[in-house]
JSON list of C-alpha atoms in Angstrom, two decimals:
[
{"chain": "A", "resi": 1, "resn": "MET", "atom": "CA", "xyz": [23.42, -14.67, -72.80]},
{"chain": "A", "resi": 2, "resn": "PRO", "atom": "CA", "xyz": [20.63, -15.78, -75.16]},
{"chain": "A", "resi": 3, "resn": "PRO", "atom": "CA", "xyz": [20.30, -19.55, -75.74]},
{"chain": "A", "resi": 4, "resn": "GLN", "atom": "CA", "xyz": [22.51, -20.87, -78.54]},
{"chain": "A", "resi": 5, "resn": "PRO", "atom": "CA", "xyz": [21.44, -23.49, -81.09]},
{"chain": "A", "resi": 6, "resn": "ASN", "atom": "CA", "xyz": [22.88, -26.95, -80.49]},
{"chain": "A", "resi": 7, "resn": "SER", "atom": "CA", "xyz": [24.51, -27.42, -83.89]},
{"chain": "A", "resi": 8, "resn": "HIS", "atom": "CA", "xyz": [26.55, -30.36, -82.63]},
{"chain": "A", "resi": 9, "resn": "GLY", "atom": "CA", "xyz": [23.45, -32.40, -81.80]},
{"chain": "A", "resi": 10, "resn": "THR", "atom": "CA", "xyz": [21.84, -31.44, -85.11]},
{"chain": "A", "resi": 11, "resn": "ALA", "atom": "CA", "xyz": [24.87, -32.71, -87.02]},
{"chain": "A", "resi": 12, "resn": "LEU", "atom": "CA", "xyz": [24.74, -36.02, -85.19]},
{"chain": "A", "resi": 13, "resn": "ARG", "atom": "CA", "xyz": [21.04, -36.52, -85.93]},
{"chain": "A", "resi": 14, "resn": "LYS", "atom": "CA", "xyz": [21.64, -35.75, -89.57]},
{"chain": "A", "resi": 15, "resn": "HIS", "atom": "CA", "xyz": [24.59, -38.08, -90.02]},
{"chain": "A", "resi": 16, "resn": "ALA", "atom": "CA", "xyz": [23.06, -40.84, -87.90]},
{"chain": "A", "resi": 17, "resn": "ASN", "atom": "CA", "xyz": [19.90, -40.89, -90.02]},
{"chain": "A", "resi": 18, "resn": "GLY", "atom": "CA", "xyz": [17.87, -44.03, -89.45]},
{"chain": "A", "resi": 19, "resn": "VAL", "atom": "CA", "xyz": [19.21, -44.71, -85.95]},
{"chain": "A", "resi": 20, "resn": "TYR", "atom": "CA", "xyz": [16.88, -44.13, -83.02]},
{"chain": "A", "resi": 21, "resn": "ARG", "atom": "CA", "xyz": [18.60, -42.04, -80.34]},
{"chain": "A", "resi": 22, "resn": "PRO", "atom": "CA", "xyz": [22.20, -42.36, -81.61]},
{"chain": "A", "resi": 23, "resn": "ASP", "atom": "CA", "xyz": [23.33, -40.73, -78.37]},
{"chain": "A", "resi": 24, "resn": "LEU", "atom": "CA", "xyz": [22.26, -43.81, -76.40]},
{"chain": "A", "resi": 25, "resn": "PRO", "atom": "CA", "xyz": [24.77, -46.69, -76.12]},
{"chain": "A", "resi": 26, "resn": "ARG", "atom": "CA", "xyz": [23.81, -50.11, -77.50]},
{"chain": "A", "resi": 27, "resn": "ALA", "atom": "CA", "xyz": [24.68, -53.06, -75.31]},
{"chain": "A", "resi": 28, "resn": "TYR", "atom": "CA", "xyz": [24.40, -55.88, -77.85]},
{"chain": "A", "resi": 29, "resn": "GLN", "atom": "CA", "xyz": [24.44, -54.46, -81.40]},
{"chain": "A", "resi": 30, "resn": "ALA", "atom": "CA", "xyz": [27.04, -52.54, -83.40]},
{"chain": "A", "resi": 31, "resn": "VAL", "atom": "CA", "xyz": [24.62, -49.96, -84.78]},
{"chain": "A", "resi": 32, "resn": "ASP", "atom": "CA", "xyz": [25.13, -47.27, -87.40]},
{"chain": "A", "resi": 33, "resn": "ARG", "atom": "CA", "xyz": [22.94, -45.37, -89.86]},
{"chain": "A", "resi": 34, "resn": "ASP", "atom": "CA", "xyz": [23.11, -48.20, -92.42]},
{"chain": "A", "resi": 35, "resn": "HIS", "atom": "CA", "xyz": [22.52, -50.94, -89.84]},
{"chain": "A", "resi": 36, "resn": "PRO", "atom": "CA", "xyz": [20.04, -49.60, -87.26]},
{"chain": "A", "resi": 37, "resn": "ALA", "atom": "CA", "xyz": [19.61, -53.13, -85.86]},
{"chain": "A", "resi": 38, "resn": "GLY", "atom": "CA", "xyz": [23.27, -54.12, -86.03]},
{"chain": "A", "resi": 39, "resn": "THR", "atom": "CA", "xyz": [24.76, -56.91, -88.12]},
{"chain": "A", "resi": 40, "resn": "LYS", "atom": "CA", "xyz": [22.03, -58.95, -89.80]},
{"chain": "A", "resi": 41, "resn": "GLY", "atom": "CA", "xyz": [21.54, -62.34, -88.21]},
{"chain": "A", "resi": 42, "resn": "LEU", "atom": "CA", "xyz": [23.77, -61.57, -85.23]},
{"chain": "A", "resi": 43, "resn": "SER", "atom": "CA", "xyz": [22.02, -61.71, -81.86]},
{"chain": "A", "resi": 44, "resn": "ILE", "atom": "CA", "xyz": [24.06, -62.40, -78.72]},
{"chain": "A", "resi": 45, "resn": "PRO", "atom": "CA", "xyz": [22.07, -60.86, -75.85]},
{"chain": "A", "resi": 46, "resn": "THR", "atom": "CA", "xyz": [24.45, -62.35, -73.28]},
{"chain": "A", "resi": 47, "resn": "MET", "atom": "CA", "xyz": [27.53, -60.49, -74.56]},
{"chain": "A", "resi": 48, "resn": "THR", "atom": "CA", "xyz": [28.22, -56.78, -74.83]},
{"chain": "A", "resi": 49, "resn": "VAL", "atom": "CA", "xyz": [29.51, -55.39, -78.11]},
{"chain": "A", "resi": 50, "resn": "LEU", "atom": "CA", "xyz": [33.01, -55.21, -76.64]},
{"chain": "A", "resi": 51, "resn": "GLN", "atom": "CA", "xyz": [32.82, -58.85, -75.55]},
{"chain": "A", "resi": 52, "resn": "GLN", "atom": "CA", "xyz": [31.67, -59.80, -79.05]},
{"chain": "A", "resi": 53, "resn": "HIS", "atom": "CA", "xyz": [34.63, -57.82, -80.41]},
{"chain": "A", "resi": 54, "resn": "CYS", "atom": "CA", "xyz": [37.04, -60.00, -78.41]},
{"chain": "A", "resi": 55, "resn": "ALA", "atom": "CA", "xyz": [35.22, -63.35, -78.63]},
{"chain": "A", "resi": 56, "resn": "PHE", "atom": "CA", "xyz": [37.01, -64.34, -81.85]},
{"chain": "A", "resi": 57, "resn": "TRP", "atom": "CA", "xyz": [40.02, -65.23, -79.71]},
{"chain": "A", "resi": 58, "resn": "ASP", "atom": "CA", "xyz": [37.95, -67.46, -77.40]},
{"chain": "A", "resi": 59, "resn": "ARG", "atom": "CA", "xyz": [36.42, -70.25, -79.44]},
{"chain": "A", "resi": 60, "resn": "GLN", "atom": "CA", "xyz": [36.64, -73.93, -80.23]},
{"chain": "A", "resi": 61, "resn": "VAL", "atom": "CA", "xyz": [39.01, -74.77, -83.07]},
{"chain": "A", "resi": 62, "resn": "ASP", "atom": "CA", "xyz": [40.02, -77.97, -84.84]},
{"chain": "A", "resi": 63, "resn": "GLU", "atom": "CA", "xyz": [43.36, -79.02, -83.43]},
{"chain": "A", "resi": 64, "resn": "GLY", "atom": "CA", "xyz": [45.66, -81.97, -83.87]},
{"chain": "A", "resi": 65, "resn": "GLY", "atom": "CA", "xyz": [45.32, -85.02, -81.63]},
{"chain": "A", "resi": 66, "resn": "ALA", "atom": "CA", "xyz": [48.55, -84.30, -79.77]},
{"chain": "A", "resi": 67, "resn": "ARG", "atom": "CA", "xyz": [47.39, -80.85, -78.76]},
{"chain": "A", "resi": 68, "resn": "VAL", "atom": "CA", "xyz": [43.96, -82.10, -77.76]},
{"chain": "A", "resi": 69, "resn": "SER", "atom": "CA", "xyz": [45.60, -84.72, -75.56]},
{"chain": "A", "resi": 70, "resn": "ALA", "atom": "CA", "xyz": [47.93, -82.12, -74.07]},
{"chain": "A", "resi": 71, "resn": "ARG", "atom": "CA", "xyz": [44.99, -79.91, -73.21]},
{"chain": "A", "resi": 72, "resn": "ALA", "atom": "CA", "xyz": [43.12, -82.87, -71.70]},
{"chain": "A", "resi": 73, "resn": "ILE", "atom": "CA", "xyz": [45.89, -83.55, -69.18]},
{"chain": "A", "resi": 74, "resn": "GLY", "atom": "CA", "xyz": [46.38, -79.88, -68.35]},
{"chain": "A", "resi": 75, "resn": "LEU", "atom": "CA", "xyz": [49.64, -79.15, -70.17]},
{"chain": "A", "resi": 76, "resn": "LEU", "atom": "CA", "xyz": [47.93, -76.53, -72.29]},
{"chain": "A", "resi": 77, "resn": "PRO", "atom": "CA", "xyz": [45.03, -74.25, -71.32]},
{"chain": "A", "resi": 78, "resn": "PRO", "atom": "CA", "xyz": [41.62, -74.95, -72.91]},
{"chain": "A", "resi": 79, "resn": "ARG", "atom": "CA", "xyz": [40.29, -73.09, -75.93]},
{"chain": "A", "resi": 80, "resn": "ASP", "atom": "CA", "xyz": [36.61, -73.85, -75.77]},
{"chain": "A", "resi": 81, "resn": "ASN", "atom": "CA", "xyz": [34.54, -70.68, -75.40]},
{"chain": "A", "resi": 82, "resn": "ASP", "atom": "CA", "xyz": [35.12, -70.72, -71.67]},
{"chain": "A", "resi": 83, "resn": "GLY", "atom": "CA", "xyz": [35.31, -66.93, -71.38]},
{"chain": "A", "resi": 84, "resn": "ARG", "atom": "CA", "xyz": [39.09, -66.90, -71.05]},
{"chain": "A", "resi": 85, "resn": "ILE", "atom": "CA", "xyz": [41.61, -65.86, -73.67]},
{"chain": "A", "resi": 86, "resn": "TYR", "atom": "CA", "xyz": [45.02, -67.43, -73.19]},
{"chain": "A", "resi": 87, "resn": "PRO", "atom": "CA", "xyz": [48.31, -66.32, -74.79]},
{"chain": "A", "resi": 88, "resn": "LEU", "atom": "CA", "xyz": [48.15, -69.23, -77.23]},
{"chain": "A", "resi": 89, "resn": "ASP", "atom": "CA", "xyz": [44.61, -68.21, -78.21]},
{"chain": "A", "resi": 90, "resn": "THR", "atom": "CA", "xyz": [45.74, -64.67, -78.93]},
{"chain": "A", "resi": 91, "resn": "TYR", "atom": "CA", "xyz": [48.73, -65.83, -80.96]},
{"chain": "A", "resi": 92, "resn": "ARG", "atom": "CA", "xyz": [46.74, -68.29, -83.07]},
{"chain": "A", "resi": 93, "resn": "GLY", "atom": "CA", "xyz": [43.93, -65.80, -83.64]},
{"chain": "A", "resi": 94, "resn": "CYS", "atom": "CA", "xyz": [46.40, -63.21, -84.89]},
{"chain": "A", "resi": 95, "resn": "ARG", "atom": "CA", "xyz": [47.93, -65.76, -87.25]},
{"chain": "A", "resi": 96, "resn": "GLU", "atom": "CA", "xyz": [44.47, -66.59, -88.61]},
{"chain": "A", "resi": 97, "resn": "LEU", "atom": "CA", "xyz": [44.02, -62.90, -89.41]},
{"chain": "A", "resi": 98, "resn": "GLY", "atom": "CA", "xyz": [47.20, -62.85, -91.48]},
{"chain": "A", "resi": 99, "resn": "MET", "atom": "CA", "xyz": [49.66, -61.33, -89.04]},
{"chain": "A", "resi": 100, "resn": "SER", "atom": "CA", "xyz": [53.25, -62.47, -89.35]},
{"chain": "A", "resi": 101, "resn": "PHE", "atom": "CA", "xyz": [54.92, -64.73, -86.80]},
{"chain": "A", "resi": 102, "resn": "LEU", "atom": "CA", "xyz": [56.84, -61.86, -85.21]},
{"chain": "A", "resi": 103, "resn": "LEU", "atom": "CA", "xyz": [53.89, -59.46, -85.19]},
{"chain": "A", "resi": 104, "resn": "SER", "atom": "CA", "xyz": [51.61, -62.08, -83.64]},
{"chain": "A", "resi": 105, "resn": "LEU", "atom": "CA", "xyz": [54.24, -62.86, -81.04]},
{"chain": "A", "resi": 106, "resn": "ALA", "atom": "CA", "xyz": [54.74, -59.18, -80.23]},
{"chain": "A", "resi": 107, "resn": "PHE", "atom": "CA", "xyz": [50.99, -58.56, -79.90]},
{"chain": "A", "resi": 108, "resn": "THR", "atom": "CA", "xyz": [50.60, -61.61, -77.65]},
{"chain": "A", "resi": 109, "resn": "TRP", "atom": "CA", "xyz": [53.46, -60.42, -75.45]},
{"chain": "A", "resi": 110, "resn": "LEU", "atom": "CA", "xyz": [51.96, -56.93, -75.28]},
{"chain": "A", "resi": 111, "resn": "LEU", "atom": "CA", "xyz": [48.53, -58.18, -74.21]},
{"chain": "A", "resi": 112, "resn": "HIS", "atom": "CA", "xyz": [49.49, -60.97, -71.84]},
{"chain": "A", "resi": 113, "resn": "PHE", "atom": "CA", "xyz": [53.08, -60.79, -70.67]},
{"chain": "A", "resi": 114, "resn": "THR", "atom": "CA", "xyz": [53.06, -57.14, -69.66]},
{"chain": "A", "resi": 115, "resn": "LEU", "atom": "CA", "xyz": [50.55, -58.48, -67.08]},
{"chain": "A", "resi": 116, "resn": "VAL", "atom": "CA", "xyz": [48.31, -55.39, -67.14]},
{"chain": "A", "resi": 117, "resn": "VAL", "atom": "CA", "xyz": [45.38, -56.76, -69.16]},
{"chain": "A", "resi": 118, "resn": "PRO", "atom": "CA", "xyz": [45.24, -60.22, -67.51]},
{"chain": "A", "resi": 119, "resn": "TYR", "atom": "CA", "xyz": [45.39, -58.67, -64.05]},
{"chain": "A", "resi": 120, "resn": "MET", "atom": "CA", "xyz": [42.79, -55.97, -64.77]},
{"chain": "A", "resi": 121, "resn": "THR", "atom": "CA", "xyz": [40.25, -58.50, -66.06]},
{"chain": "A", "resi": 122, "resn": "GLN", "atom": "CA", "xyz": [40.48, -61.14, -63.34]},
{"chain": "A", "resi": 123, "resn": "ASP", "atom": "CA", "xyz": [38.39, -61.37, -60.18]},
{"chain": "A", "resi": 124, "resn": "ASN", "atom": "CA", "xyz": [41.19, -62.33, -57.78]},
{"chain": "A", "resi": 125, "resn": "TRP", "atom": "CA", "xyz": [44.13, -60.45, -56.32]},
{"chain": "A", "resi": 126, "resn": "ILE", "atom": "CA", "xyz": [46.54, -63.23, -57.31]},
{"chain": "A", "resi": 127, "resn": "LEU", "atom": "CA", "xyz": [47.41, -63.30, -61.00]},
{"chain": "A", "resi": 128, "resn": "HIS", "atom": "CA", "xyz": [46.25, -66.38, -62.94]},
{"chain": "A", "resi": 129, "resn": "PRO", "atom": "CA", "xyz": [49.32, -68.52, -63.79]},
{"chain": "A", "resi": 130, "resn": "TYR", "atom": "CA", "xyz": [48.23, -68.91, -67.43]},
{"chain": "A", "resi": 131, "resn": "LEU", "atom": "CA", "xyz": [47.99, -65.10, -67.84]},
{"chain": "A", "resi": 132, "resn": "CYS", "atom": "CA", "xyz": [44.52, -65.43, -69.33]},
{"chain": "A", "resi": 133, "resn": "ILE", "atom": "CA", "xyz": [42.21, -62.51, -70.11]},
{"chain": "A", "resi": 134, "resn": "HIS", "atom": "CA", "xyz": [38.71, -62.87, -68.66]},
{"chain": "A", "resi": 135, "resn": "LEU", "atom": "CA", "xyz": [36.17, -61.88, -71.28]},
{"chain": "A", "resi": 136, "resn": "LYS", "atom": "CA", "xyz": [33.43, -60.96, -68.80]},
{"chain": "A", "resi": 137, "resn": "ASN", "atom": "CA", "xyz": [35.61, -58.18, -67.38]},
{"chain": "A", "resi": 138, "resn": "ILE", "atom": "CA", "xyz": [37.08, -56.94, -70.65]},
{"chain": "A", "resi": 139, "resn": "HIS", "atom": "CA", "xyz": [35.39, -53.55, -70.14]},
{"chain": "A", "resi": 140, "resn": "ARG", "atom": "CA", "xyz": [37.91, -52.83, -67.38]},
{"chain": "A", "resi": 141, "resn": "ILE", "atom": "CA", "xyz": [40.66, -52.19, -69.93]},
{"chain": "A", "resi": 142, "resn": "LYS", "atom": "CA", "xyz": [38.81, -49.25, -71.47]},
{"chain": "A", "resi": 143, "resn": "HIS", "atom": "CA", "xyz": [41.37, -46.47, -71.88]},
{"chain": "A", "resi": 144, "resn": "ALA", "atom": "CA", "xyz": [41.36, -42.78, -72.73]},
{"chain": "A", "resi": 145, "resn": "SER", "atom": "CA", "xyz": [42.55, -41.20, -76.01]},
{"chain": "A", "resi": 146, "resn": "ASP", "atom": "CA", "xyz": [40.23, -43.49, -77.99]},
{"chain": "A", "resi": 147, "resn": "THR", "atom": "CA", "xyz": [37.25, -42.73, -80.21]},
{"chain": "A", "resi": 148, "resn": "GLU", "atom": "CA", "xyz": [34.89, -43.33, -77.25]},
{"chain": "A", "resi": 149, "resn": "THR", "atom": "CA", "xyz": [32.77, -45.62, -79.44]},
{"chain": "A", "resi": 150, "resn": "PHE", "atom": "CA", "xyz": [32.97, -48.14, -76.60]},
{"chain": "A", "resi": 151, "resn": "ASP", "atom": "CA", "xyz": [31.94, -46.90, -73.17]},
{"chain": "A", "resi": 152, "resn": "GLU", "atom": "CA", "xyz": [33.13, -48.08, -69.75]},
{"chain": "A", "resi": 153, "resn": "GLU", "atom": "CA", "xyz": [30.59, -50.94, -69.76]},
{"chain": "A", "resi": 154, "resn": "GLY", "atom": "CA", "xyz": [31.53, -52.29, -73.18]},
{"chain": "A", "resi": 155, "resn": "ARG", "atom": "CA", "xyz": [28.53, -50.78, -74.97]},
{"chain": "A", "resi": 156, "resn": "MET", "atom": "CA", "xyz": [28.73, -49.03, -78.35]},
{"chain": "A", "resi": 157, "resn": "TYR", "atom": "CA", "xyz": [27.77, -45.41, -79.02]},
{"chain": "A", "resi": 158, "resn": "PRO", "atom": "CA", "xyz": [26.39, -44.96, -82.58]},
{"chain": "A", "resi": 159, "resn": "ALA", "atom": "CA", "xyz": [26.97, -41.19, -82.38]},
{"chain": "A", "resi": 160, "resn": "LYS", "atom": "CA", "xyz": [30.64, -41.66, -81.52]},
{"chain": "A", "resi": 161, "resn": "PHE", "atom": "CA", "xyz": [31.04, -44.08, -84.40]},
{"chain": "A", "resi": 162, "resn": "GLU", "atom": "CA", "xyz": [29.67, -41.44, -86.77]},
{"chain": "A", "resi": 163, "resn": "GLN", "atom": "CA", "xyz": [32.15, -38.92, -85.35]},
{"chain": "A", "resi": 164, "resn": "ILE", "atom": "CA", "xyz": [35.01, -41.07, -86.65]},
{"chain": "A", "resi": 165, "resn": "TRP", "atom": "CA", "xyz": [34.01, -40.25, -90.20]},
{"chain": "A", "resi": 166, "resn": "GLU", "atom": "CA", "xyz": [33.31, -36.62, -89.36]},
{"chain": "A", "resi": 167, "resn": "THR", "atom": "CA", "xyz": [36.88, -36.37, -88.06]},
{"chain": "A", "resi": 168, "resn": "LEU", "atom": "CA", "xyz": [38.29, -37.91, -91.23]},
{"chain": "A", "resi": 169, "resn": "GLY", "atom": "CA", "xyz": [35.92, -36.07, -93.56]},
{"chain": "A", "resi": 170, "resn": "ALA", "atom": "CA", "xyz": [35.37, -39.30, -95.50]},
{"chain": "A", "resi": 171, "resn": "GLU", "atom": "CA", "xyz": [33.53, -42.61, -95.25]},
{"chain": "A", "resi": 172, "resn": "GLU", "atom": "CA", "xyz": [36.73, -44.65, -95.26]},
{"chain": "A", "resi": 173, "resn": "VAL", "atom": "CA", "xyz": [40.26, -44.75, -93.91]},
{"chain": "A", "resi": 174, "resn": "ARG", "atom": "CA", "xyz": [42.14, -44.10, -97.12]},
{"chain": "A", "resi": 175, "resn": "SER", "atom": "CA", "xyz": [45.72, -44.56, -95.93]},
{"chain": "A", "resi": 176, "resn": "TYR", "atom": "CA", "xyz": [47.87, -44.92, -92.85]},
{"chain": "A", "resi": 177, "resn": "ALA", "atom": "CA", "xyz": [48.06, -41.14, -92.74]},
{"chain": "A", "resi": 178, "resn": "ASP", "atom": "CA", "xyz": [44.33, -41.19, -91.91]},
{"chain": "A", "resi": 179, "resn": "VAL", "atom": "CA", "xyz": [45.02, -43.63, -89.09]},
{"chain": "A", "resi": 180, "resn": "ARG", "atom": "CA", "xyz": [47.54, -41.25, -87.57]},
{"chain": "A", "resi": 181, "resn": "ARG", "atom": "CA", "xyz": [45.25, -38.27, -88.07]},
{"chain": "A", "resi": 182, "resn": "LEU", "atom": "CA", "xyz": [42.35, -40.02, -86.32]},
{"chain": "A", "resi": 183, "resn": "VAL", "atom": "CA", "xyz": [44.48, -41.14, -83.37]},
{"chain": "A", "resi": 184, "resn": "TRP", "atom": "CA", "xyz": [46.08, -37.71, -83.00]},
{"chain": "A", "resi": 185, "resn": "ALA", "atom": "CA", "xyz": [42.66, -36.02, -83.07]},
{"chain": "A", "resi": 186, "resn": "LYS", "atom": "CA", "xyz": [41.50, -38.12, -80.11]},
{"chain": "A", "resi": 187, "resn": "LYS", "atom": "CA", "xyz": [44.61, -37.72, -77.95]},
{"chain": "A", "resi": 188, "resn": "VAL", "atom": "CA", "xyz": [44.13, -36.72, -74.32]},
{"chain": "A", "resi": 189, "resn": "VAL", "atom": "CA", "xyz": [46.90, -34.69, -72.72]},
{"chain": "A", "resi": 190, "resn": "ALA", "atom": "CA", "xyz": [49.46, -36.61, -70.63]},
{"chain": "A", "resi": 191, "resn": "ASP", "atom": "CA", "xyz": [48.10, -40.02, -71.64]},
{"chain": "A", "resi": 192, "resn": "PRO", "atom": "CA", "xyz": [50.96, -41.89, -73.40]},
{"chain": "A", "resi": 193, "resn": "ILE", "atom": "CA", "xyz": [49.48, -45.30, -72.59]},
{"chain": "A", "resi": 194, "resn": "GLY", "atom": "CA", "xyz": [46.19, -44.36, -74.23]},
{"chain": "A", "resi": 195, "resn": "TRP", "atom": "CA", "xyz": [47.98, -42.88, -77.25]},
{"chain": "A", "resi": 196, "resn": "PHE", "atom": "CA", "xyz": [49.99, -46.07, -77.71]},
{"chain": "A", "resi": 197, "resn": "ALA", "atom": "CA", "xyz": [46.97, -48.35, -77.23]},
{"chain": "A", "resi": 198, "resn": "SER", "atom": "CA", "xyz": [44.87, -46.44, -79.77]},
{"chain": "A", "resi": 199, "resn": "LEU", "atom": "CA", "xyz": [47.65, -46.23, -82.33]},
{"chain": "A", "resi": 200, "resn": "THR", "atom": "CA", "xyz": [48.39, -49.94, -81.95]},
{"chain": "A", "resi": 201, "resn": "SER", "atom": "CA", "xyz": [44.77, -51.07, -82.30]},
{"chain": "A", "resi": 202, "resn": "TRP", "atom": "CA", "xyz": [44.02, -48.84, -85.30]},
{"chain": "A", "resi": 203, "resn": "THR", "atom": "CA", "xyz": [47.30, -49.75, -86.98]},
{"chain": "A", "resi": 204, "resn": "LEU", "atom": "CA", "xyz": [46.63, -53.47, -86.65]},
{"chain": "A", "resi": 205, "resn": "LEU", "atom": "CA", "xyz": [43.04, -53.06, -87.86]},
{"chain": "A", "resi": 206, "resn": "TRP", "atom": "CA", "xyz": [44.18, -51.12, -90.92]},
{"chain": "A", "resi": 207, "resn": "TRP", "atom": "CA", "xyz": [46.91, -53.69, -91.58]},
{"chain": "A", "resi": 208, "resn": "VAL", "atom": "CA", "xyz": [44.71, -56.82, -91.51]},
{"chain": "A", "resi": 209, "resn": "ALA", "atom": "CA", "xyz": [41.45, -55.38, -92.90]},
{"chain": "A", "resi": 210, "resn": "ARG", "atom": "CA", "xyz": [42.51, -52.94, -95.66]},
{"chain": "A", "resi": 211, "resn": "ASP", "atom": "CA", "xyz": [41.72, -53.82, -99.26]},
{"chain": "A", "resi": 212, "resn": "GLU", "atom": "CA", "xyz": [44.17, -54.08, -102.15]},
{"chain": "A", "resi": 213, "resn": "ARG", "atom": "CA", "xyz": [44.14, -50.28, -102.48]},
{"chain": "A", "resi": 214, "resn": "GLY", "atom": "CA", "xyz": [45.14, -49.82, -98.84]},
{"chain": "A", "resi": 215, "resn": "VAL", "atom": "CA", "xyz": [41.66, -48.52, -97.95]},
{"chain": "A", "resi": 216, "resn": "LEU", "atom": "CA", "xyz": [39.75, -49.50, -94.82]},
{"chain": "A", "resi": 217, "resn": "GLY", "atom": "CA", "xyz": [36.04, -49.08, -95.46]},
{"chain": "A", "resi": 218, "resn": "ARG", "atom": "CA", "xyz": [33.39, -47.86, -93.04]},
{"chain": "A", "resi": 219, "resn": "GLU", "atom": "CA", "xyz": [31.53, -51.18, -92.97]},
{"chain": "A", "resi": 220, "resn": "ARG", "atom": "CA", "xyz": [34.69, -53.10, -92.13]},
{"chain": "A", "resi": 221, "resn": "VAL", "atom": "CA", "xyz": [35.32, -50.80, -89.20]},
{"chain": "A", "resi": 222, "resn": "ARG", "atom": "CA", "xyz": [31.75, -51.26, -87.95]},
{"chain": "A", "resi": 223, "resn": "ARG", "atom": "CA", "xyz": [32.06, -55.04, -88.20]},
{"chain": "A", "resi": 224, "resn": "CYS", "atom": "CA", "xyz": [35.31, -54.84, -86.27]},
{"chain": "A", "resi": 225, "resn": "TYR", "atom": "CA", "xyz": [33.37, -53.49, -83.31]},
{"chain": "A", "resi": 226, "resn": "ASP", "atom": "CA", "xyz": [31.10, -56.56, -83.06]},
{"chain": "A", "resi": 227, "resn": "GLY", "atom": "CA", "xyz": [33.88, -58.94, -84.11]},
{"chain": "A", "resi": 228, "resn": "THR", "atom": "CA", "xyz": [32.20, -60.34, -87.23]},
{"chain": "A", "resi": 229, "resn": "LEU", "atom": "CA", "xyz": [34.98, -58.87, -89.36]},
{"chain": "A", "resi": 230, "resn": "PHE", "atom": "CA", "xyz": [37.56, -61.18, -87.78]},
{"chain": "A", "resi": 231, "resn": "TYR", "atom": "CA", "xyz": [35.57, -64.32, -88.62]},
{"chain": "A", "resi": 232, "resn": "ALA", "atom": "CA", "xyz": [35.12, -63.11, -92.20]},
{"chain": "A", "resi": 233, "resn": "ILE", "atom": "CA", "xyz": [38.85, -62.43, -92.66]},
{"chain": "A", "resi": 234, "resn": "ALA", "atom": "CA", "xyz": [39.82, -65.80, -91.18]},
{"chain": "A", "resi": 235, "resn": "GLN", "atom": "CA", "xyz": [37.30, -67.62, -93.38]},
{"chain": "A", "resi": 236, "resn": "GLN", "atom": "CA", "xyz": [38.49, -65.78, -96.48]},
{"chain": "A", "resi": 237, "resn": "ARG", "atom": "CA", "xyz": [42.11, -66.66, -95.75]},
{"chain": "A", "resi": 238, "resn": "ARG", "atom": "CA", "xyz": [41.22, -70.33, -95.23]},
{"chain": "A", "resi": 239, "resn": "ALA", "atom": "CA", "xyz": [39.36, -70.38, -98.54]},
{"chain": "A", "resi": 240, "resn": "GLN", "atom": "CA", "xyz": [42.33, -68.80, -100.32]},
{"chain": "A", "resi": 241, "resn": "ALA", "atom": "CA", "xyz": [44.67, -71.37, -98.78]},
{"chain": "A", "resi": 242, "resn": "LEU", "atom": "CA", "xyz": [42.46, -74.26, -99.92]},
{"chain": "A", "resi": 243, "resn": "ALA", "atom": "CA", "xyz": [41.89, -72.94, -103.45]},
{"chain": "A", "resi": 244, "resn": "PRO", "atom": "CA", "xyz": [45.23, -74.18, -104.93]},
{"chain": "A", "resi": 245, "resn": "LYS", "atom": "CA", "xyz": [44.64, -77.64, -103.43]},
{"chain": "A", "resi": 246, "resn": "LEU", "atom": "CA", "xyz": [41.24, -77.91, -105.11]},
{"chain": "A", "resi": 247, "resn": "ASP", "atom": "CA", "xyz": [42.54, -76.96, -108.57]}
]
């Protein structure tokens, strides 16, 4: 058989214009054709892109004196960029992103109290009593039936990111129907856990990051991968909450 042209690779080079070797994973930057060096001003060479994606839930926050005292004596786990995400961290982070009480509670239960994610990310055989998720091992929860934008080491593939938009045939997620279409296009046979995980993550992203038209733009999706989107949403919601008090 005569050699066949690699049209797939040609399409990737065309759509990933401006990115050097889009087929190579990036460890520290969420790269695409419009941001060949990742998010401007963001440089965290000690964290993979997947770790950056999750770090929003592991950070120091301003808390009331009672809670600070409770943490000091060990009644509550710390929330101080220690590389561990506790159930309370997950719940409060979800609330900061605009999720309802019940939705935040359900997501926290799904991540922590089903025990799978905390156990997969820890270094010991015995489960941590606080059911925390260890950020350094977050790559262990990589599952099938996803877009493959993250690899098994937590790095980001620019070419796979571009394939999201090739699958949708647009530069944005225009409705929840697009969410379902994207998830269904990436399904692997006999992988219900992967199907559910992908549908859940894309549904929540569309829910918290869509605009007033119900559209989730390409740039918002890219910023979701390095986590900067979550900080922007939380800051915007805080500003909106303070606006009436300043009037």
